[in-house]
Amino acid sequence: MIYQYYPGCSLEGTALEYNLATRAVMEAAGAQLHEIKDWTCCGASAAEATSLLLSLALPARNLALAEQADDVRDILVPCSACYLNLKKVEEKTHSDSGLREQLNGLLEQDGLQLAGTSRVRHLLDVMANDIGAEKIHSLVKQPLTGLTVAPYYGCQCLRPYAIFDDPEAPRSMEPLIAAAGATVYDWDMGGRCCGASHMNTHPEVGQALVGAILAAAAGADAIATVCPMCQMNLEAYQNQISRQQGRDLHLTIVYLPQLIGLAMQLPLPAVGLNLNLAVDGVFRSRQAI
Amino acid sequence: MNSAATQTGGSEMVSQPDELAPVKEMVRACIQCGTCTGSCPNAFAMDYTPRHLWRMVLMGLKEEIFSSRTFTLCSDCYYCTLRCPRGLPLTEAMEALKQIAAARHPSPDRYSTQFYKTFLQSVRRHGRVNEMEFMALYFARLKNPLFALRFAPLGMKLMRKGKVSLRVPLKGRHPLESIFRNVEALEDRS
C-alpha cells in the first residue's frame, strides 16, 4: 500500500501528535506514505468564507502537485477540513470540466496542471477499508481491555460526500476501536458538530456545542477523534466549559491512530500522548515507555 | 426581476447586477419546510433561522441579511445540505453569503471577518498557515485584550509542548502569491 500524503498545516503545529501517530500506525500496518513535496495550505474554512475561486484554487494546487510528483493515485489526508477541501475539488472538477480549465488557468503560472487523476482519501477511510480491523487486531500487542472509547467523527469526513460511511449514523470507527481491545461507547453524538472555529470567533456558541458532546460522553473513558479541529475543541477548553456549566466535563481526548498505536505498543515518541492536552492517568498508564 | 432593478430602474440593473442572484438560484426551490433549521447545530444562536434566511434571500432583503449574524454562524457541518428534501446546496449558499459579505459588506461580526482575513494573510505570506503568527495577529486586531486573555493559558500550554512556534514555514518563499494575485484580478478586488 502506497499513498501520497497531505498532512496539512495543523499536523505541523497544534496536531503534531496526529502526524506522528498516523505515520507510525501506517508504517506498522505496512503502508508507505510519500509526502507531497512543497504542499501548501488547503484554504481551511477561511478561503471559502472569502472567495469561492480561491477556495477551489488552493486545494487544486495540491492535487496538481500530487499528480506531478508520482503516479500514486490515492492521497491520504488525516485532517477532515483538508480532506473535504481537496475532495470537493476532486468531485467538482470531475463533473465540471469548465471549472477544471478555469483552475488550470490559475495554476499555469506555477507550471502546474490538474488532470483530475487523484483520489482523495480520509485517514479513517484508509484505516477502516484498506488496512482493516482484522489487520490492526493482528498487530495489537496490548489490548486496551476495560477502556470504553466514544468514536467521534465530526462533520467533514462524513458530509456532504458520503464516501465511506453513513453521514447520519457513522459506524466506521467501531471495528477499529474494538480491534484495539477497547469497548465502543454507545452514543449518538459521533457525527455532531464541534463548532469548528466558533471556539475562536463565537466562544459561547462553540462552548455550548462542545459541552453537549463532552456531557454525552461522560460514561466513556475517552473520545477518539479523526480531525485536528475537533480534537482541539474537545480537549482544550474543558476547564472553561466545566466551570461554566457547573459540572465536571473533563475527559481524555485522543486521535484514533494514537489509540491504535497505544494498543500496538508503539514507542512513546510515535504515539505522542505527552503532546495531548487532555489525557488522564488511566490512559497514560497504558503507554509503553 | 430583481428587487434592486424594480426600485432603481433599468439603467441601474446593468451596472449593479443583483449580488444575491447566485444565492437566490441556489435556494429558489426552497419549500420553507424548516428541515435546515431543525438540523442546524447553531440555529439557537442565530438572529434569523436558516429557513427564515432563505426566504429573506428570495425576497432580496439585503440590508437585513448582511447585518445579521446568521450566515457567519454557519460552521459547515453540512447537516442541512444532507437533509434538505429539495436537495439544495444550503451550506454552499451560506458560504456564498460569507463571500459576498467579505467582498462588499463589512460584517458586523468582526471576529469572523478578522479570523478569516488574518488566516489567509498568514497563508499568503508563507504558503502554509503559521498558527502562532495567525492567532497572535488575530487577537491583536480584535483590540479586545480580555477576549485574547481567555486564550492565553492555551497558548502557553501549546508553546510548552512545542506545538506552536515562531518558526516560519517555507521560509522566504511565497508559493501562493500568483494564485492569490490571479484570483484577485479575476474577482476585481485587489
CSV table of N, CA and C in Angstrom, one decimal, chain A residues 83-156:
chain,number,residue,atom,x,y,z
A,83,TYR,N,-9.3,17.3,4.1
A,83,TYR,CA,-9.9,16.2,3.3
A,83,TYR,C,-11.1,16.8,2.5
A,84,LEU,N,-12.0,17.5,3.1
A,84,LEU,CA,-13.2,18.0,2.4
A,84,LEU,C,-12.8,19.0,1.3
A,85,ASN,N,-11.8,19.9,1.6
A,85,ASN,CA,-11.4,20.9,0.6
A,85,ASN,C,-10.8,20.2,-0.6
A,86,LEU,N,-10.0,19.2,-0.4
A,86,LEU,CA,-9.4,18.5,-1.5
A,86,LEU,C,-10.4,17.7,-2.3
A,87,LYS,N,-11.2,17.0,-1.5
A,87,LYS,CA,-12.3,16.1,-2.1
A,87,LYS,C,-13.2,16.9,-2.9
A,88,LYS,N,-13.6,18.1,-2.4
A,88,LYS,CA,-14.5,19.0,-3.1
A,88,LYS,C,-14.0,19.3,-4.5
A,89,VAL,N,-12.7,19.6,-4.6
A,89,VAL,CA,-12.1,19.9,-5.9
A,89,VAL,C,-12.1,18.7,-6.8
A,90,GLU,N,-11.7,17.6,-6.2
A,90,GLU,CA,-11.8,16.3,-7.0
A,90,GLU,C,-13.2,16.1,-7.5
A,91,GLU,N,-14.2,16.2,-6.7
A,91,GLU,CA,-15.6,15.9,-7.2
A,91,GLU,C,-16.0,17.0,-8.2
A,92,LYS,N,-15.8,18.3,-7.9
A,92,LYS,CA,-16.3,19.3,-8.7
A,92,LYS,C,-15.7,19.3,-10.1
A,93,THR,N,-14.3,19.1,-10.1
A,93,THR,CA,-13.7,19.1,-11.4
A,93,THR,C,-14.0,17.9,-12.3
A,94,HIS,N,-14.4,16.8,-11.6
A,94,HIS,CA,-14.9,15.6,-12.4
A,94,HIS,C,-16.2,15.9,-13.2
A,95,SER,N,-17.1,16.7,-12.5
A,95,SER,CA,-18.3,16.9,-13.1
A,95,SER,C,-18.4,18.2,-13.9
A,96,ASP,N,-17.3,19.0,-13.8
A,96,ASP,CA,-17.4,20.3,-14.4
A,96,ASP,C,-16.0,20.6,-15.1
A,97,SER,N,-15.9,20.3,-16.3
A,97,SER,CA,-14.6,20.4,-17.0
A,97,SER,C,-14.3,21.9,-17.2
A,98,GLY,N,-15.3,22.7,-17.3
A,98,GLY,CA,-15.1,24.2,-17.4
A,98,GLY,C,-14.4,24.7,-16.2
A,99,LEU,N,-14.8,24.2,-15.0
A,99,LEU,CA,-14.1,24.6,-13.7
A,99,LEU,C,-12.6,24.2,-13.7
A,100,ARG,N,-12.4,22.9,-14.2
A,100,ARG,CA,-11.0,22.5,-14.2
A,100,ARG,C,-10.2,23.4,-15.1
A,101,GLU,N,-10.7,23.8,-16.2
A,101,GLU,CA,-10.0,24.7,-17.1
A,101,GLU,C,-9.7,26.0,-16.4
A,102,GLN,N,-10.7,26.5,-15.7
A,102,GLN,CA,-10.5,27.8,-15.0
A,102,GLN,C,-9.4,27.7,-14.0
A,103,LEU,N,-9.4,26.5,-13.2
A,103,LEU,CA,-8.4,26.3,-12.2
A,103,LEU,C,-7.0,26.2,-12.8
A,104,ASN,N,-7.0,25.5,-13.9
A,104,ASN,CA,-5.7,25.3,-14.6
A,104,ASN,C,-5.2,26.6,-15.1
A,105,GLY,N,-6.1,27.5,-15.4
A,105,GLY,CA,-5.6,28.9,-15.8
A,105,GLY,C,-4.9,29.6,-14.7
A,106,LEU,N,-5.4,29.3,-13.4
A,106,LEU,CA,-4.7,29.9,-12.3
A,106,LEU,C,-3.4,29.2,-11.9
A,107,LEU,N,-3.3,27.9,-12.2
A,107,LEU,CA,-2.1,27.1,-11.8
A,107,LEU,C,-1.0,27.2,-12.8
A,108,GLU,N,-1.4,27.7,-14.0
A,108,GLU,CA,-0.5,27.7,-15.2
A,108,GLU,C,0.8,28.4,-14.8
A,109,GLN,N,0.7,29.6,-14.2
A,109,GLN,CA,1.9,30.4,-13.9
A,109,GLN,C,2.9,29.7,-13.1
A,110,ASP,N,2.5,28.7,-12.3
A,110,ASP,CA,3.4,28.0,-11.4
A,110,ASP,C,3.8,26.7,-12.1
A,111,GLY,N,3.5,26.6,-13.4
A,111,GLY,CA,3.8,25.4,-14.2
A,111,GLY,C,3.1,24.1,-13.7
A,112,LEU,N,1.9,24.3,-13.2
A,112,LEU,CA,1.1,23.1,-12.7
A,112,LEU,C,-0.1,22.9,-13.6
A,113,GLN,N,-0.6,21.7,-13.6
A,113,GLN,CA,-1.7,21.3,-14.4
A,113,GLN,C,-2.5,20.2,-13.6
A,114,LEU,N,-3.8,20.4,-13.6
A,114,LEU,CA,-4.7,19.5,-12.9
A,114,LEU,C,-5.4,18.6,-13.9
A,115,ALA,N,-5.1,17.3,-13.9
A,115,ALA,CA,-5.7,16.4,-14.9
A,115,ALA,C,-7.0,15.7,-14.2
A,116,GLY,N,-6.9,15.6,-12.9
A,116,GLY,CA,-8.0,15.1,-12.2
A,116,GLY,C,-7.9,13.6,-12.0
A,117,THR,N,-6.7,13.1,-11.8
A,117,THR,CA,-6.5,11.6,-11.7
A,117,THR,C,-6.4,11.2,-10.2
A,118,SER,N,-6.3,12.1,-9.3
A,118,SER,CA,-6.1,11.7,-7.9
A,118,SER,C,-7.4,11.3,-7.2
A,119,ARG,N,-7.2,10.5,-6.2
A,119,ARG,CA,-8.4,10.2,-5.4
A,119,ARG,C,-8.0,10.5,-3.9
A,120,VAL,N,-8.8,11.4,-3.4
A,120,VAL,CA,-8.6,11.9,-2.0
A,120,VAL,C,-9.2,11.0,-1.0
A,121,ARG,N,-8.4,10.5,0.0
A,121,ARG,CA,-8.9,9.5,0.9
A,121,ARG,C,-8.7,10.0,2.4
A,122,HIS,N,-9.7,9.9,3.2
A,122,HIS,CA,-9.5,10.3,4.6
A,122,HIS,C,-8.8,9.1,5.3
A,123,LEU,N,-8.0,9.5,6.3
A,123,LEU,CA,-7.3,8.5,7.1
A,123,LEU,C,-8.2,7.4,7.6
A,124,LEU,N,-9.4,7.9,8.1
A,124,LEU,CA,-10.4,6.9,8.7
A,124,LEU,C,-10.8,5.9,7.6
A,125,ASP,N,-11.1,6.4,6.4
A,125,ASP,CA,-11.4,5.5,5.3
A,125,ASP,C,-10.3,4.5,5.0
A,126,VAL,N,-9.1,5.0,5.0
A,126,VAL,CA,-8.0,4.1,4.7
A,126,VAL,C,-7.8,3.0,5.9
A,127,MET,N,-7.9,3.5,7.1
A,127,MET,CA,-7.7,2.6,8.2
A,127,MET,C,-8.9,1.6,8.3
A,128,ALA,N,-10.1,2.0,8.0
A,128,ALA,CA,-11.2,1.1,8.1
A,128,ALA,C,-11.3,0.1,6.9
A,129,ASN,N,-11.0,0.6,5.7
A,129,ASN,CA,-11.2,-0.2,4.5
A,129,ASN,C,-10.0,-0.7,3.8
A,130,ASP,N,-8.9,0.0,3.8
A,130,ASP,CA,-7.7,-0.6,3.2
A,130,ASP,C,-6.9,-1.4,4.1
A,131,ILE,N,-6.7,-0.9,5.4
A,131,ILE,CA,-5.9,-1.7,6.3
A,131,ILE,C,-6.9,-2.7,7.0
A,132,GLY,N,-8.0,-2.2,7.6
A,132,GLY,CA,-9.0,-3.0,8.1
A,132,GLY,C,-8.8,-3.4,9.6
A,133,ALA,N,-9.9,-3.7,10.2
A,133,ALA,CA,-9.8,-4.0,11.7
A,133,ALA,C,-9.1,-5.3,11.9
A,134,GLU,N,-9.2,-6.3,11.0
A,134,GLU,CA,-8.5,-7.6,11.2
A,134,GLU,C,-7.0,-7.4,11.2
A,135,LYS,N,-6.5,-6.7,10.3
A,135,LYS,CA,-5.0,-6.4,10.2
A,135,LYS,C,-4.6,-5.7,11.5
A,136,ILE,N,-5.4,-4.7,11.9
A,136,ILE,CA,-5.0,-3.9,13.1
A,136,ILE,C,-5.0,-4.9,14.3
A,137,HIS,N,-6.0,-5.7,14.4
A,137,HIS,CA,-6.2,-6.6,15.5
A,137,HIS,C,-4.9,-7.5,15.6
A,138,SER,N,-4.4,-7.9,14.4
A,138,SER,CA,-3.3,-8.8,14.4
A,138,SER,C,-2.0,-8.1,14.9
A,139,LEU,N,-2.0,-6.8,14.9
A,139,LEU,CA,-0.8,-6.1,15.3
A,139,LEU,C,-0.9,-5.6,16.7
A,140,VAL,N,-2.0,-5.8,17.3
A,140,VAL,CA,-2.2,-5.3,18.7
A,140,VAL,C,-1.5,-6.2,19.7
A,141,LYS,N,-0.6,-5.6,20.5
A,141,LYS,CA,0.2,-6.4,21.5
A,141,LYS,C,-0.3,-6.2,22.9
A,142,GLN,N,-1.0,-5.1,23.1
A,142,GLN,CA,-1.5,-4.8,24.4
A,142,GLN,C,-2.9,-4.2,24.3
A,143,PRO,N,-3.9,-5.2,24.3
A,143,PRO,CA,-5.3,-4.8,24.1
A,143,PRO,C,-5.7,-3.8,25.2
A,144,LEU,N,-6.5,-2.8,24.8
A,144,LEU,CA,-7.0,-1.8,25.7
A,144,LEU,C,-8.2,-2.3,26.5
A,145,THR,N,-8.1,-3.4,27.0
A,145,THR,CA,-9.2,-4.1,27.7
A,145,THR,C,-9.7,-3.2,28.9
A,146,GLY,N,-11.0,-3.1,29.0
A,146,GLY,CA,-11.5,-2.3,30.1
A,146,GLY,C,-11.7,-0.9,29.8
A,147,LEU,N,-11.2,-0.4,28.7
A,147,LEU,CA,-11.4,1.0,28.4
A,147,LEU,C,-12.6,1.2,27.4
A,148,THR,N,-13.4,2.2,27.7
A,148,THR,CA,-14.5,2.4,26.8
A,148,THR,C,-14.3,3.7,26.0
A,149,VAL,N,-14.3,3.6,24.7
A,149,VAL,CA,-14.0,4.7,23.9
A,149,VAL,C,-15.1,5.2,23.0
A,150,ALA,N,-15.4,6.5,23.0
A,150,ALA,CA,-16.5,7.0,22.2
A,150,ALA,C,-16.0,7.5,20.8
A,151,PRO,N,-16.5,6.9,19.7
A,151,PRO,CA,-16.0,7.3,18.4
A,151,PRO,C,-16.6,8.7,18.0
A,152,TYR,N,-15.7,9.6,17.7
A,152,TYR,CA,-16.2,11.0,17.3
A,152,TYR,C,-15.7,11.3,15.9
A,153,TYR,N,-16.6,11.4,15.0
A,153,TYR,CA,-16.3,11.6,13.6
A,153,TYR,C,-16.3,13.1,13.2
A,154,GLY,N,-17.0,13.9,13.9
A,154,GLY,CA,-17.2,15.2,13.4
A,154,GLY,C,-18.0,15.3,12.1
A,155,CYS,N,-17.8,16.4,11.4
A,155,CYS,CA,-18.7,16.6,10.2
A,155,CYS,C,-18.0,16.3,8.9
A,156,GLN,N,-16.9,16.8,8.6
A,156,GLN,CA,-16.4,17.0,7.3
A,156,GLN,C,-15.8,15.7,6.6
